[in-house]
């Protein structure tokens, strides 16, 4: 297993910044104010070829009462006990403070190796602070800048000297048995951290009566009945209008990212005001992200009429969240442990439903029955004909329906098909996707697969009349101005017929075309182009 490196120190010395630097991404929240980090966070990291398991901790406070700072100190001491190597960080700009000396005295009493780090050493003013750090009794301090990445080579040498090269060899992980990622979300002070502590059986998360204690999304690896589980505790999400501070905005963004990467989301609600507007918005967000969801009503041991209240909340969920009808609902008390044993079976079942795949033959048999029971409506006098259906992917279940006039299918009929799918194949509460596509286009139409190349090439004699007309108009438009006016003013030319003669019997201004016959004689041709074969009232012989 990779070496566990616990990063400790007083508040606002840059522990989370160095944690993000070694991990390679911004996992921990970072802000200028002290006391941002409260829980301890674990993550895989590396420094050169050294594989590390990093532990980010809260700032050390010399307080032993029942306050929040005292509970944060307990989390830091737990990280020191869990780590194999301690990285003690001080601020080189401010120098060694009395709190640093108190913490150094605490670290000297434990047997694990300690590496002293003087952060924020990128400026000249930090030289005095680096010199003061020698007085703490941990040897030569490593001067570095976590923000700018300076001094990482010196840190590498110090870690190898303290623990040895063989301590940083990481075990190969089996990707075949990936953990089920479960995110616990809800409003502030709903009991999310207490629920995780009850599930894993230890005080892993920082809890208390104060609202908004959790700020980071903290992941905890756990094993349940032989299955690998990764629980993610998230910060409470208030309404968007009430989120004003920068730090709370970062916490909300971290929670949304945890929902995106989760497989099952547990929505924890207070029993007294469950399915409030914020709860409905969170559930709708989970449905749009396509994640399996489980409802949890916490603090259930304080309910006087549990059966009636449970039935009321179930009806409320089905009416206000009809797109998630049938979602598992678990009532429990994380503080006393009542009903917690029913949560994990509901989560496992929701995950199995979310990962289901339906056979294509069963889908098409169901489609024939569903359309016969309730045919698609006629749009503009033409009925939509469903033809074929298949499942393209799972997680969440996604289906494709091929039908004629697919773009005209109303949303109400799509909802009918989704609800019928959920009922027929036992998929309660699972987000589903249905895409309707046309059955196919005419392959012989223009641009189709079998339309072939264009038959008309250039100015061929067999070109269509409209193409010739368009080419003639384009040629006219390219002429200069005077030539174009003369061309348009010319008008149609009369047809020239051979052998024209003027006939005295016709009126002035009119002419009749005469064409030579086969034997040299003249044949009269009318003005319409017809040949006169004989006189009208010829005498009978």
Short mmCIF file of C-alpha atoms in Angstrom, two decimals, residues 146-428:
data_model
loop_
_atom_site.label_atom_id
_atom_site.label_comp_id
_atom_site.label_asym_id
_atom_site.label_seq_id
_atom_site.Cartn_x
_atom_site.Cartn_y
_atom_site.Cartn_z
CA UNK A 146 2.73 25.16 -2.78
CA UNK A 147 0.95 27.83 -4.82
CA UNK A 148 3.73 28.19 -7.41
CA UNK A 149 5.15 24.65 -7.25
CA UNK A 150 8.62 25.68 -6.09
CA UNK A 151 10.77 23.41 -3.92
CA UNK A 152 9.12 20.13 -4.94
CA UNK A 153 12.51 18.51 -5.63
CA UNK A 154 13.67 19.30 -2.07
CA UNK A 155 10.43 17.86 -0.71
CA UNK A 156 11.00 14.70 -2.74
CA UNK A 157 14.47 14.24 -1.25
CA UNK A 158 13.20 14.88 2.28
CA UNK A 159 10.37 12.30 1.97
CA UNK A 160 12.74 9.63 0.62
CA UNK A 161 15.24 10.32 3.39
CA UNK A 162 12.55 10.12 6.09
CA UNK A 163 10.70 6.97 5.00
CA UNK A 164 12.89 5.18 2.40
CA UNK A 165 12.23 4.54 -1.29
CA UNK A 166 10.57 1.15 -0.68
CA UNK A 167 7.79 2.75 1.42
CA UNK A 168 6.24 4.49 -1.60
CA UNK A 169 5.37 1.41 -3.68
CA UNK A 170 1.65 1.36 -4.43
CA UNK A 171 -0.41 -1.82 -4.64
CA UNK A 172 -2.07 -2.67 -7.94
CA UNK A 173 -5.79 -2.09 -7.82
CA UNK A 174 -8.31 -4.40 -9.39
CA UNK A 175 -10.50 -2.28 -11.67
CA UNK A 176 -12.96 -5.16 -12.12
CA UNK A 177 -14.41 -4.64 -8.63
CA UNK A 178 -15.13 -0.93 -8.69
CA UNK A 179 -16.99 0.55 -5.72
CA UNK A 180 -20.58 1.74 -5.89
CA UNK A 181 -20.42 5.52 -5.59
CA UNK A 182 -23.15 6.85 -3.29
CA UNK A 183 -23.61 10.59 -2.71
CA UNK A 184 -25.49 11.80 0.39
CA UNK A 185 -27.14 15.16 -0.34
CA UNK A 186 -29.72 17.38 1.28
CA UNK A 187 -30.27 20.73 2.93
CA UNK A 188 -28.04 21.95 5.78
CA UNK A 189 -28.43 20.22 9.15
CA UNK A 190 -30.49 17.34 7.72
CA UNK A 191 -28.27 14.65 9.29
CA UNK A 192 -26.09 13.59 6.35
CA UNK A 193 -22.77 13.32 8.22
CA UNK A 194 -24.44 11.59 11.17
CA UNK A 195 -25.94 9.03 8.79
CA UNK A 196 -22.52 8.20 7.31
CA UNK A 197 -20.99 7.85 10.77
CA UNK A 198 -23.81 5.47 11.72
CA UNK A 199 -23.34 3.37 8.57
CA UNK A 200 -19.58 2.88 8.87
CA UNK A 201 -19.65 2.59 12.67
CA UNK A 202 -17.15 5.33 13.57
CA UNK A 203 -16.99 9.12 13.96
CA UNK A 204 -15.42 9.70 10.58
CA UNK A 205 -17.28 12.93 9.79
CA UNK A 206 -17.42 16.08 11.86
CA UNK A 207 -20.92 16.48 13.29
CA UNK A 208 -22.69 18.84 15.66
CA UNK A 209 -25.81 20.93 16.23
CA UNK A 210 -24.47 23.77 14.05
CA UNK A 211 -25.77 24.01 10.48
CA UNK A 212 -23.33 23.96 7.59
CA UNK A 213 -20.43 22.17 9.29
CA UNK A 214 -19.48 20.14 6.20
CA UNK A 215 -17.93 22.22 3.43
CA UNK A 216 -16.00 19.75 1.26
CA UNK A 217 -17.33 16.64 -0.43
CA UNK A 218 -15.60 13.94 1.60
CA UNK A 219 -15.44 10.36 0.25
CA UNK A 220 -15.19 7.32 2.52
CA UNK A 221 -14.41 3.80 1.27
CA UNK A 222 -16.43 1.09 2.99
CA UNK A 223 -17.41 -2.54 2.48
CA UNK A 224 -20.97 -3.81 2.81
CA UNK A 225 -21.67 -7.56 2.52
CA UNK A 226 -18.68 -8.09 0.26
CA UNK A 227 -19.41 -5.07 -1.94
CA UNK A 228 -17.06 -2.11 -2.18
CA UNK A 229 -18.92 1.09 -1.34
CA UNK A 230 -17.71 4.68 -1.62
CA UNK A 231 -19.83 7.08 0.43
CA UNK A 232 -19.56 10.79 -0.37
CA UNK A 233 -20.63 13.30 2.26
CA UNK A 234 -21.58 16.66 0.74
CA UNK A 235 -22.24 20.16 1.98
CA UNK A 236 -25.84 21.21 2.56
CA UNK A 237 -27.42 23.08 -0.34
CA UNK A 238 -29.63 26.08 0.35
CA UNK A 239 -31.73 27.99 -2.16
CA UNK A 240 -29.76 29.78 -4.82
CA UNK A 241 -31.01 33.21 -3.73
CA UNK A 242 -29.56 32.71 -0.24
CA UNK A 243 -26.11 31.62 -1.41
CA UNK A 244 -24.05 34.83 -1.39
CA UNK A 245 -20.61 34.04 0.05
CA UNK A 246 -17.83 32.79 -2.18
CA UNK A 247 -17.03 29.85 0.08
CA UNK A 248 -20.62 28.60 0.06
CA UNK A 249 -20.73 28.88 -3.73
CA UNK A 250 -17.63 26.69 -3.91
CA UNK A 251 -19.28 24.16 -1.59
CA UNK A 252 -22.42 24.03 -3.74
CA UNK A 253 -20.33 23.52 -6.89
CA UNK A 254 -18.48 20.69 -5.12
CA UNK A 255 -21.81 19.06 -4.20
CA UNK A 256 -23.09 19.26 -7.78
CA UNK A 257 -19.86 17.66 -8.98
CA UNK A 258 -20.35 14.84 -6.46
CA UNK A 259 -23.87 14.25 -7.84
CA UNK A 260 -22.48 14.09 -11.38
CA UNK A 261 -19.93 11.39 -10.51
CA UNK A 262 -22.25 9.37 -8.24
CA UNK A 263 -24.23 6.29 -9.23
CA UNK A 264 -26.84 6.39 -6.46
CA UNK A 265 -27.91 9.59 -4.71
CA UNK A 266 -29.50 9.52 -1.25
CA UNK A 267 -31.68 12.59 -0.64
CA UNK A 268 -31.83 13.17 3.13
CA UNK A 269 -34.76 15.31 4.33
CA UNK A 270 -36.04 16.45 7.69
CA UNK A 271 -39.31 14.68 8.48
CA UNK A 272 -41.05 17.92 9.46
CA UNK A 273 -40.54 19.77 6.17
CA UNK A 274 -39.78 16.98 3.71
CA UNK A 275 -40.29 17.65 -0.01
CA UNK A 276 -39.96 21.39 0.37
CA UNK A 277 -39.12 23.46 -2.72
CA UNK A 278 -35.38 22.93 -2.25
CA UNK A 279 -35.84 19.16 -1.86
CA UNK A 280 -37.89 19.04 -5.05
CA UNK A 281 -35.23 20.97 -6.93
CA UNK A 282 -32.51 18.63 -5.71
CA UNK A 283 -34.54 15.57 -6.75
CA UNK A 284 -35.17 17.11 -10.16
CA UNK A 285 -31.43 17.80 -10.53
CA UNK A 286 -30.67 14.14 -9.79
CA UNK A 287 -33.25 13.02 -12.35
CA UNK A 288 -31.79 15.31 -15.03
CA UNK A 289 -28.33 13.95 -14.30
CA UNK A 290 -29.74 10.42 -14.76
CA UNK A 291 -28.76 8.99 -11.36
CA UNK A 292 -30.63 6.49 -9.21
CA UNK A 293 -32.20 8.10 -6.15
CA UNK A 294 -33.41 7.01 -2.71
CA UNK A 295 -35.51 9.22 -0.40
CA UNK A 296 -34.60 9.30 3.29
CA UNK A 297 -36.67 10.94 6.03
CA UNK A 298 -34.34 11.54 8.99
CA UNK A 299 -35.08 12.10 12.70
CA UNK A 300 -37.93 9.62 12.48
CA UNK A 301 -37.62 8.66 16.16
CA UNK A 302 -39.27 11.98 17.04
CA UNK A 303 -42.39 11.30 14.92
CA UNK A 304 -45.54 10.67 16.96
CA UNK A 305 -47.63 9.04 14.17
CA UNK A 306 -45.08 7.26 11.95
CA UNK A 307 -47.46 5.19 9.80
CA UNK A 308 -49.76 8.03 8.81
CA UNK A 309 -46.85 10.40 8.20
CA UNK A 310 -45.04 7.83 6.04
CA UNK A 311 -48.13 7.27 3.87
CA UNK A 312 -48.57 11.04 3.52
CA UNK A 313 -44.95 11.57 2.45
CA UNK A 314 -45.17 8.71 -0.06
CA UNK A 315 -48.25 10.24 -1.70
CA UNK A 316 -46.56 13.63 -1.70
CA UNK A 317 -43.49 12.23 -3.46
CA UNK A 318 -45.54 10.51 -6.18
CA UNK A 319 -47.63 13.62 -6.83
CA UNK A 320 -44.87 16.24 -6.88
CA UNK A 321 -42.21 14.07 -8.51
CA UNK A 322 -44.22 12.05 -10.98
CA UNK A 323 -41.16 11.49 -13.20
CA UNK A 324 -39.66 9.48 -10.31
CA UNK A 325 -42.78 7.58 -9.28
CA UNK A 326 -42.00 4.49 -7.23
CA UNK A 327 -38.67 5.72 -5.77
CA UNK A 328 -37.69 3.83 -2.57
CA UNK A 329 -38.55 5.71 0.61
CA UNK A 330 -36.74 4.94 3.88
CA UNK A 331 -37.63 6.45 7.25
CA UNK A 332 -34.83 6.27 9.82
CA UNK A 333 -33.05 7.94 12.69
CA UNK A 334 -29.30 8.32 12.23
CA UNK A 335 -28.85 9.46 15.83
CA UNK A 336 -30.43 6.40 17.45
CA UNK A 337 -29.86 3.95 14.57
CA UNK A 338 -33.56 3.10 14.12
CA UNK A 339 -34.32 1.98 10.55
CA UNK A 340 -30.73 2.40 9.27
CA UNK A 341 -30.52 -1.32 8.42
CA UNK A 342 -33.17 -0.81 5.69
CA UNK A 343 -31.16 1.86 3.84
CA UNK A 344 -28.42 -0.22 2.20
CA UNK A 345 -30.79 -2.89 0.75
CA UNK A 346 -32.83 -0.07 -0.81
CA UNK A 347 -29.65 1.46 -2.27
CA UNK A 348 -28.47 -1.87 -3.71
CA UNK A 349 -31.86 -2.51 -5.28
CA UNK A 350 -31.97 0.99 -6.78
CA UNK A 351 -28.49 0.45 -8.25
CA UNK A 352 -29.50 -2.88 -9.79
CA UNK A 353 -32.62 -1.32 -11.30
CA UNK A 354 -30.55 1.56 -12.65
CA UNK A 355 -28.18 -0.92 -14.35
CA UNK A 356 -30.85 -3.18 -15.89
CA UNK A 357 -30.90 -4.17 -19.57
CA UNK A 358 -34.07 -5.35 -21.32
CA UNK A 359 -34.01 -7.77 -24.26
CA UNK A 360 -34.99 -6.34 -27.62
CA UNK A 361 -37.54 -9.07 -28.28
CA UNK A 362 -39.30 -8.40 -24.98
CA UNK A 363 -39.32 -4.68 -25.75
CA UNK A 364 -40.97 -5.13 -29.13
CA UNK A 365 -43.55 -7.57 -27.73
CA UNK A 366 -44.36 -4.99 -25.07
CA UNK A 367 -44.49 -2.22 -27.71
CA UNK A 368 -47.12 -4.08 -29.72
CA UNK A 369 -49.32 -4.50 -26.64
CA UNK A 370 -48.80 -0.89 -25.45
CA UNK A 371 -49.67 0.64 -28.83
CA UNK A 372 -52.68 -1.63 -29.21
CA UNK A 373 -53.99 -0.62 -25.81
CA UNK A 374 -53.38 3.07 -26.43
CA UNK A 375 -52.56 3.92 -30.09
CA UNK A 376 -50.53 7.05 -30.87
CA UNK A 377 -52.61 10.13 -31.68
CA UNK A 378 -53.09 11.39 -35.21
CA UNK A 379 -51.29 14.63 -35.97
CA UNK A 380 -52.56 16.72 -38.91
CA UNK A 381 -54.79 13.85 -39.96
CA UNK A 382 -51.93 11.33 -40.18
CA UNK A 383 -51.34 8.65 -37.54
CA UNK A 384 -47.89 7.96 -36.09
CA UNK A 385 -46.85 4.32 -36.57
CA UNK A 386 -44.32 2.88 -34.05
CA UNK A 387 -42.21 0.22 -35.76
CA UNK A 388 -39.27 -0.93 -33.67
CA UNK A 389 -37.74 -0.39 -30.21
CA UNK A 390 -34.37 -1.20 -28.63
CA UNK A 391 -32.32 -0.31 -25.55
CA UNK A 392 -29.08 1.45 -26.44
CA UNK A 393 -27.50 1.75 -22.98
CA UNK A 394 -28.04 1.36 -19.26
CA UNK A 395 -27.18 3.63 -16.32
CA UNK A 396 -29.71 5.13 -16.82
CA UNK A 397 -31.87 2.90 -19.07
CA UNK A 398 -32.01 4.57 -22.48
CA UNK A 399 -34.38 3.42 -25.24
CA UNK A 400 -34.76 4.32 -28.91
CA UNK A 401 -38.14 4.06 -30.67
CA UNK A 402 -38.30 4.06 -34.47
CA UNK A 403 -41.58 5.41 -35.80
CA UNK A 404 -42.98 7.27 -38.76
CA UNK A 405 -43.27 11.05 -38.31
CA UNK A 406 -41.13 10.86 -35.18
CA UNK A 407 -40.82 14.62 -34.80
CA UNK A 408 -44.60 14.92 -34.48
CA UNK A 409 -44.98 12.54 -31.52
CA UNK A 410 -46.33 14.56 -28.57
CA UNK A 411 -44.60 14.58 -25.18
CA UNK A 412 -47.70 13.17 -23.49
CA UNK A 413 -47.44 9.95 -25.46
CA UNK A 414 -43.72 9.67 -24.65
CA UNK A 415 -44.57 9.95 -20.95
CA UNK A 416 -47.19 7.24 -21.40
CA UNK A 417 -44.59 4.93 -22.92
CA UNK A 418 -42.06 5.64 -20.14
CA UNK A 419 -44.62 5.01 -17.40
CA UNK A 420 -45.75 1.83 -19.12
CA UNK A 421 -42.13 0.69 -19.42
CA UNK A 422 -41.52 1.37 -15.74
CA UNK A 423 -44.65 -0.57 -14.77
CA UNK A 424 -44.20 -3.54 -17.11
CA UNK A 425 -40.50 -4.21 -16.49
CA UNK A 426 -40.46 -3.32 -12.77
CA UNK A 427 -38.27 -0.21 -12.95
CA UNK A 428 -39.64 1.94 -10.11
#
